[in-house]
mmCIF file of C-alpha atoms in Angstrom:
data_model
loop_
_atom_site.group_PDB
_atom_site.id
_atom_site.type_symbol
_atom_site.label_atom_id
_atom_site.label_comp_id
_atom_site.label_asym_id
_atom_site.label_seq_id
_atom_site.Cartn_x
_atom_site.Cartn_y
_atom_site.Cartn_z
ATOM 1 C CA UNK Z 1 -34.283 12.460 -43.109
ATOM 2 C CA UNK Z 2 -33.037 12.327 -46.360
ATOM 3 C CA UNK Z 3 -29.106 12.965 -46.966
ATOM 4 C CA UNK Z 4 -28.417 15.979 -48.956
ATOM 5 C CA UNK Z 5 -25.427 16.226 -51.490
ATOM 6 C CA UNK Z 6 -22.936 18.842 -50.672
ATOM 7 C CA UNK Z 7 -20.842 21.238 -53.679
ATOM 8 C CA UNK Z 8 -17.987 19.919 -55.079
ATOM 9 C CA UNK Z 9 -14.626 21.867 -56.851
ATOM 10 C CA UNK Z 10 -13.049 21.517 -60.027
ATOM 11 C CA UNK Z 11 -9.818 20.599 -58.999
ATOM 12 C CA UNK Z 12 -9.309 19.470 -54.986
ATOM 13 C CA UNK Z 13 -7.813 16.334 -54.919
ATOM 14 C CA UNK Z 14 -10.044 14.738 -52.602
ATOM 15 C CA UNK Z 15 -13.284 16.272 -54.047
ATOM 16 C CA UNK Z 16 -12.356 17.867 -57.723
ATOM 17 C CA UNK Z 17 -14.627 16.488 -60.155
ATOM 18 C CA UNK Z 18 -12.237 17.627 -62.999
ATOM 19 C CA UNK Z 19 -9.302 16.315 -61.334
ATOM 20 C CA UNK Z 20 -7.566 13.276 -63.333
ATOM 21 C CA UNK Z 21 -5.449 12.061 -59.981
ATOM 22 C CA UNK Z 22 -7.805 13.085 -57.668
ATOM 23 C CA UNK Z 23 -10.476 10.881 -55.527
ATOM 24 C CA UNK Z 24 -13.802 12.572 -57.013
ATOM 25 C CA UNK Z 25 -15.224 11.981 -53.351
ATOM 26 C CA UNK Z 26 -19.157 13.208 -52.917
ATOM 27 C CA UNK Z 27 -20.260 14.170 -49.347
ATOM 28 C CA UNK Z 28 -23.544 13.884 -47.898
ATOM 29 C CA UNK Z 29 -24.538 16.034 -44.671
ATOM 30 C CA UNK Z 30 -26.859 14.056 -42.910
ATOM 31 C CA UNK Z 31 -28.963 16.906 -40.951
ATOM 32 C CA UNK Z 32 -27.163 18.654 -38.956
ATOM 33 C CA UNK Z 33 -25.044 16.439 -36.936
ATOM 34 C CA UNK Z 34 -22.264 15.559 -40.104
ATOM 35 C CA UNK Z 35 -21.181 14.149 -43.300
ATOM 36 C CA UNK Z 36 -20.838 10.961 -45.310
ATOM 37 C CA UNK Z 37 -18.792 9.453 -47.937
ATOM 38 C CA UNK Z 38 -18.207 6.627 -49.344
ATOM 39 C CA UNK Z 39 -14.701 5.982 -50.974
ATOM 40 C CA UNK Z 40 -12.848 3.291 -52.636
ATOM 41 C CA UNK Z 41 -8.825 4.060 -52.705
ATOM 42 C CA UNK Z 42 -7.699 3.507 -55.986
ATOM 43 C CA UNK Z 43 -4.238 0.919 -56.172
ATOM 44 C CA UNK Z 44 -2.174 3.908 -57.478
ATOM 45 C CA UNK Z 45 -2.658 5.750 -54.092
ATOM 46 C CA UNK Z 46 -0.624 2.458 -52.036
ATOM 47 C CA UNK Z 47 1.917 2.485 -49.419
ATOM 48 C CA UNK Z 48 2.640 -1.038 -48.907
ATOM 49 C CA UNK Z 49 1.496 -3.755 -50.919
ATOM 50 C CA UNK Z 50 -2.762 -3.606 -50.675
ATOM 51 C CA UNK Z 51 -2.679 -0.934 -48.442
ATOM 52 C CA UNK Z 52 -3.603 2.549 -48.476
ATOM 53 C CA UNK Z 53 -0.819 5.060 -48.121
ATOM 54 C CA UNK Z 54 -0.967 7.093 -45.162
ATOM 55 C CA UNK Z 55 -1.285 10.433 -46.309
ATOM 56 C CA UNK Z 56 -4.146 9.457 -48.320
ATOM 57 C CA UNK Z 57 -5.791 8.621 -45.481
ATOM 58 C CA UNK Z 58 -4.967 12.009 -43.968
ATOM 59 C CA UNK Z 59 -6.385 13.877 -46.871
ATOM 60 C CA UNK Z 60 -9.433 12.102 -46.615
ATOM 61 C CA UNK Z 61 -10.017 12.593 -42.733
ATOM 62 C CA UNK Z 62 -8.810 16.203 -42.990
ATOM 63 C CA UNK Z 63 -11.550 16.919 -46.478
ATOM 64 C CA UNK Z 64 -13.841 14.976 -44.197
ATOM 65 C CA UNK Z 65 -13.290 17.498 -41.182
ATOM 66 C CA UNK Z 66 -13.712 20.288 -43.524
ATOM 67 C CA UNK Z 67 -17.031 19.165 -44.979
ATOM 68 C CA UNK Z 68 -18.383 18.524 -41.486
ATOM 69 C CA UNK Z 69 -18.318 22.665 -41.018
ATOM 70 C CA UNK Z 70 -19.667 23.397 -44.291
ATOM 71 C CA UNK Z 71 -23.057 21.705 -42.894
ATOM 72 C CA UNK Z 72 -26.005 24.314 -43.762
ATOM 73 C CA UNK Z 73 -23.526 27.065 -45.402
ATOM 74 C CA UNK Z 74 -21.752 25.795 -48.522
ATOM 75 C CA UNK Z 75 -19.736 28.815 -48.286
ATOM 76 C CA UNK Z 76 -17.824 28.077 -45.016
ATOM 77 C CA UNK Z 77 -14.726 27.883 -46.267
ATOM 78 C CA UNK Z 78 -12.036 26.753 -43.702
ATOM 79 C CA UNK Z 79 -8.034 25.637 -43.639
ATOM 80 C CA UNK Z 80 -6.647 23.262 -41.348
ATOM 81 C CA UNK Z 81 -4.345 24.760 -39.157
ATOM 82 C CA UNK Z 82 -4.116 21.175 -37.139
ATOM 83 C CA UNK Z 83 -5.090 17.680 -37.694
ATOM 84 C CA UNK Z 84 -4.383 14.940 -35.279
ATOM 85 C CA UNK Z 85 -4.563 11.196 -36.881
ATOM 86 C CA UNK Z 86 -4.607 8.229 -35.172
ATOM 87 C CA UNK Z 87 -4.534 4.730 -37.503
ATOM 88 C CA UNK Z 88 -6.048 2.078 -35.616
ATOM 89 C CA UNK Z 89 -5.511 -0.166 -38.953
ATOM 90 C CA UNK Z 90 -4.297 -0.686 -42.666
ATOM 91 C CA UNK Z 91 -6.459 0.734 -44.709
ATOM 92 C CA UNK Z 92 -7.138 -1.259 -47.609
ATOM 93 C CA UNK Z 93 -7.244 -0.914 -51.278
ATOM 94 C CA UNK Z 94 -10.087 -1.197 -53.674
ATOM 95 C CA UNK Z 95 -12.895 -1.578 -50.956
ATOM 96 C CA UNK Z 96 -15.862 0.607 -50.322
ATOM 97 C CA UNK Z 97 -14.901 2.627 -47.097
ATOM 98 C CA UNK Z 98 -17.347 4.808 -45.073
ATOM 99 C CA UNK Z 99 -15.848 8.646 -44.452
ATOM 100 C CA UNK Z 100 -18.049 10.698 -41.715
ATOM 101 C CA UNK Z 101 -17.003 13.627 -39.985
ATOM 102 C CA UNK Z 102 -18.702 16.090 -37.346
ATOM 103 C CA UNK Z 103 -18.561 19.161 -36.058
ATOM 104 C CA UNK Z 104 -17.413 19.736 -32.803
ATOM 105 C CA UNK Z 105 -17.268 23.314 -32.281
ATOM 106 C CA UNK Z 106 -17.761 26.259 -35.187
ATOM 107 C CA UNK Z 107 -16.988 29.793 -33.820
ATOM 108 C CA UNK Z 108 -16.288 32.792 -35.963
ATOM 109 C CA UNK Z 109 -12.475 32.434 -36.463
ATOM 110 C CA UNK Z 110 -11.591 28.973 -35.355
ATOM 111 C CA UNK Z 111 -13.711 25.312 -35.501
ATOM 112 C CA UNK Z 112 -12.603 21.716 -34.509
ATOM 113 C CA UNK Z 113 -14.114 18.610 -35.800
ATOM 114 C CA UNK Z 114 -13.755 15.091 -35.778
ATOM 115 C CA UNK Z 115 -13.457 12.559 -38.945
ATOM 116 C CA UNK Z 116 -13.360 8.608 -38.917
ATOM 117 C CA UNK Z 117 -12.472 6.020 -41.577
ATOM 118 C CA UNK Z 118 -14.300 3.133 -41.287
ATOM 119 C CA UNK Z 119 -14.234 -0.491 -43.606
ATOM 120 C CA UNK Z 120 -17.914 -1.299 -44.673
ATOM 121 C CA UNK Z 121 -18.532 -3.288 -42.129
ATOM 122 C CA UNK Z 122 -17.960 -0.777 -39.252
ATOM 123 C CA UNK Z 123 -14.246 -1.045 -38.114
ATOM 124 C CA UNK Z 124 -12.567 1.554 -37.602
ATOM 125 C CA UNK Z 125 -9.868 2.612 -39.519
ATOM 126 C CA UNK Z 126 -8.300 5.724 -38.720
ATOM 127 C CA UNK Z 127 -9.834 8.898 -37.166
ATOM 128 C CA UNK Z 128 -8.875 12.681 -36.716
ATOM 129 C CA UNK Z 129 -9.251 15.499 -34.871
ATOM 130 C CA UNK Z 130 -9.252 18.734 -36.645
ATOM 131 C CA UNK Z 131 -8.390 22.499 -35.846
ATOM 132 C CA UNK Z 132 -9.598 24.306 -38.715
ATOM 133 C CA UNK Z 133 -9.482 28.559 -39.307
ATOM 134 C CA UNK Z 134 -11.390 30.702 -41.620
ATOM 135 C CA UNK Z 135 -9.985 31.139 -44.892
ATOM 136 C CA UNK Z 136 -7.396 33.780 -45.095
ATOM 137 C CA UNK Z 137 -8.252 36.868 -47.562
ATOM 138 C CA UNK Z 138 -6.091 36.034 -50.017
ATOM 139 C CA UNK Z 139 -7.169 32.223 -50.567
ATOM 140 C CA UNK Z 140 -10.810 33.445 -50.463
ATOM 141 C CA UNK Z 141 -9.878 36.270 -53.015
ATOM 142 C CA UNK Z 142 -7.897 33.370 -55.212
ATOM 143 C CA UNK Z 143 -10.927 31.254 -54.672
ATOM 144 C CA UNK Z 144 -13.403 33.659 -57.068
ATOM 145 C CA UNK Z 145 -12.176 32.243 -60.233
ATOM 146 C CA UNK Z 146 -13.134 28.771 -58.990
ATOM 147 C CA UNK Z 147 -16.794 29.719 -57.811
ATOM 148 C CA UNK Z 148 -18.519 28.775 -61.422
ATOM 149 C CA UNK Z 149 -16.884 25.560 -60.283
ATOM 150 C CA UNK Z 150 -17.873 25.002 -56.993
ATOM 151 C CA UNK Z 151 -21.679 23.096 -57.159
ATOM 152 C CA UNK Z 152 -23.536 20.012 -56.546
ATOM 153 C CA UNK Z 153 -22.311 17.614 -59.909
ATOM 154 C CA UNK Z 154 -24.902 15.580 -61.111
ATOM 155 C CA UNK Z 155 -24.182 11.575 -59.899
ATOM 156 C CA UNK Z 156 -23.725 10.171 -63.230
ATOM 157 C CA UNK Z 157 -20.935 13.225 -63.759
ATOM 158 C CA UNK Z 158 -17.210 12.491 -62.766
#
C-alpha cells in the first residue's frame, strides 16, 4: 500500500510550511493503522550540547498524536487535553528520526493515541500517550481564515 501525504498549515510550528522557525514536518498515513514522518531537529532547537530539547520532542509526539486521528478525514481537527511522555533517550541533533503515531481510540468528543520517536535505526527515543478533544467552536471558527492554507504542499515546496 502506498503511503499517502496528509494537509499541511501555513503556520503550525511542527507542520507550517510558511513558518520560518518551525519544523516543516510532512506526515504520511500509512492505511489505516497511522502516520509517518521523518524529521531532522535543526541545532537551534538544542537543550544540551547535541541534543534535542525536550519540548521539541513533545511537540513532535503530541503533532504526531494528532495526525494519527486525522487518518481518512483531513478535517478531524483535535486539541490535546493530555499528553503523557516518556524519554527513553537523548534525542539527537541533525539526524534523520522516524515520527509514527496511531490511533488508539476515536469517539465523537474524546480520542487517545499513541506517538513514538525513533533514531533511524529503530531505537526508541521517546514515546507518548495522547488524550485529545474535538476542537472547541471558537478555535474551529478562528480556524476558517486558515482553510485556503490547509492542503497537501507539493515536496519540492517548503
Amino acid at each position: 500500500m502506498r503511503a499517502s501525504l496528509q494537509p499541511n498549515s501555513r503556520m503550525c510550528f511542527v507542520c507550517g510550511m510558511q513558518n520560518p522557525v518551525g519544523l516543516k514536518v510532512r506526515f504520511y498515513e500509512e492505511g489505516a493503522d497511522g502516520v509517518r514522518a521523518e524529521v531532522v531537529i535543526p541545532e537551534v532547537y538544542q537543550g544540551y550540547p547535541g541534543v534535542a530539547h525536550g519540548g521539541i520532542v513533545a511537540a513532535l509526539l503530541d503533532e504526531a498524536a494528532g495526525r494519527a486521528l486525522m487518518i481518512g478525514d483531513p478535517m478531524r481537527f483535535m486539541v490535546t487535553a493530555q499528553l503523557r511522555v516518556r524519554y527513553h533517550r537523548p534525542v539527537p541533533m541533525g539526524q534523520p528520526l522516524v515520527l509514527t503515531a496511531r490511533p488508539l481510540r476515536i469517539g465523537s468528543r474524546v480520542a487517545r493515541a499513541q506517538a513514538t520517536l525513533h533514531l533511524h535505526d529503530g531505537t526508541l527515543c521517546a514515546e507518548a500517550e495522547a488524550i485529545l478533544i474535538r476542537v472547541p467552536a471558537e478555535i474551529q471558527a478562528a480556524f476558517e481564515a486558515e482553510r485556503p492554507f490547509w492542503r497537501v504542499y507539493p515536496e519540492e515546496s517548503g
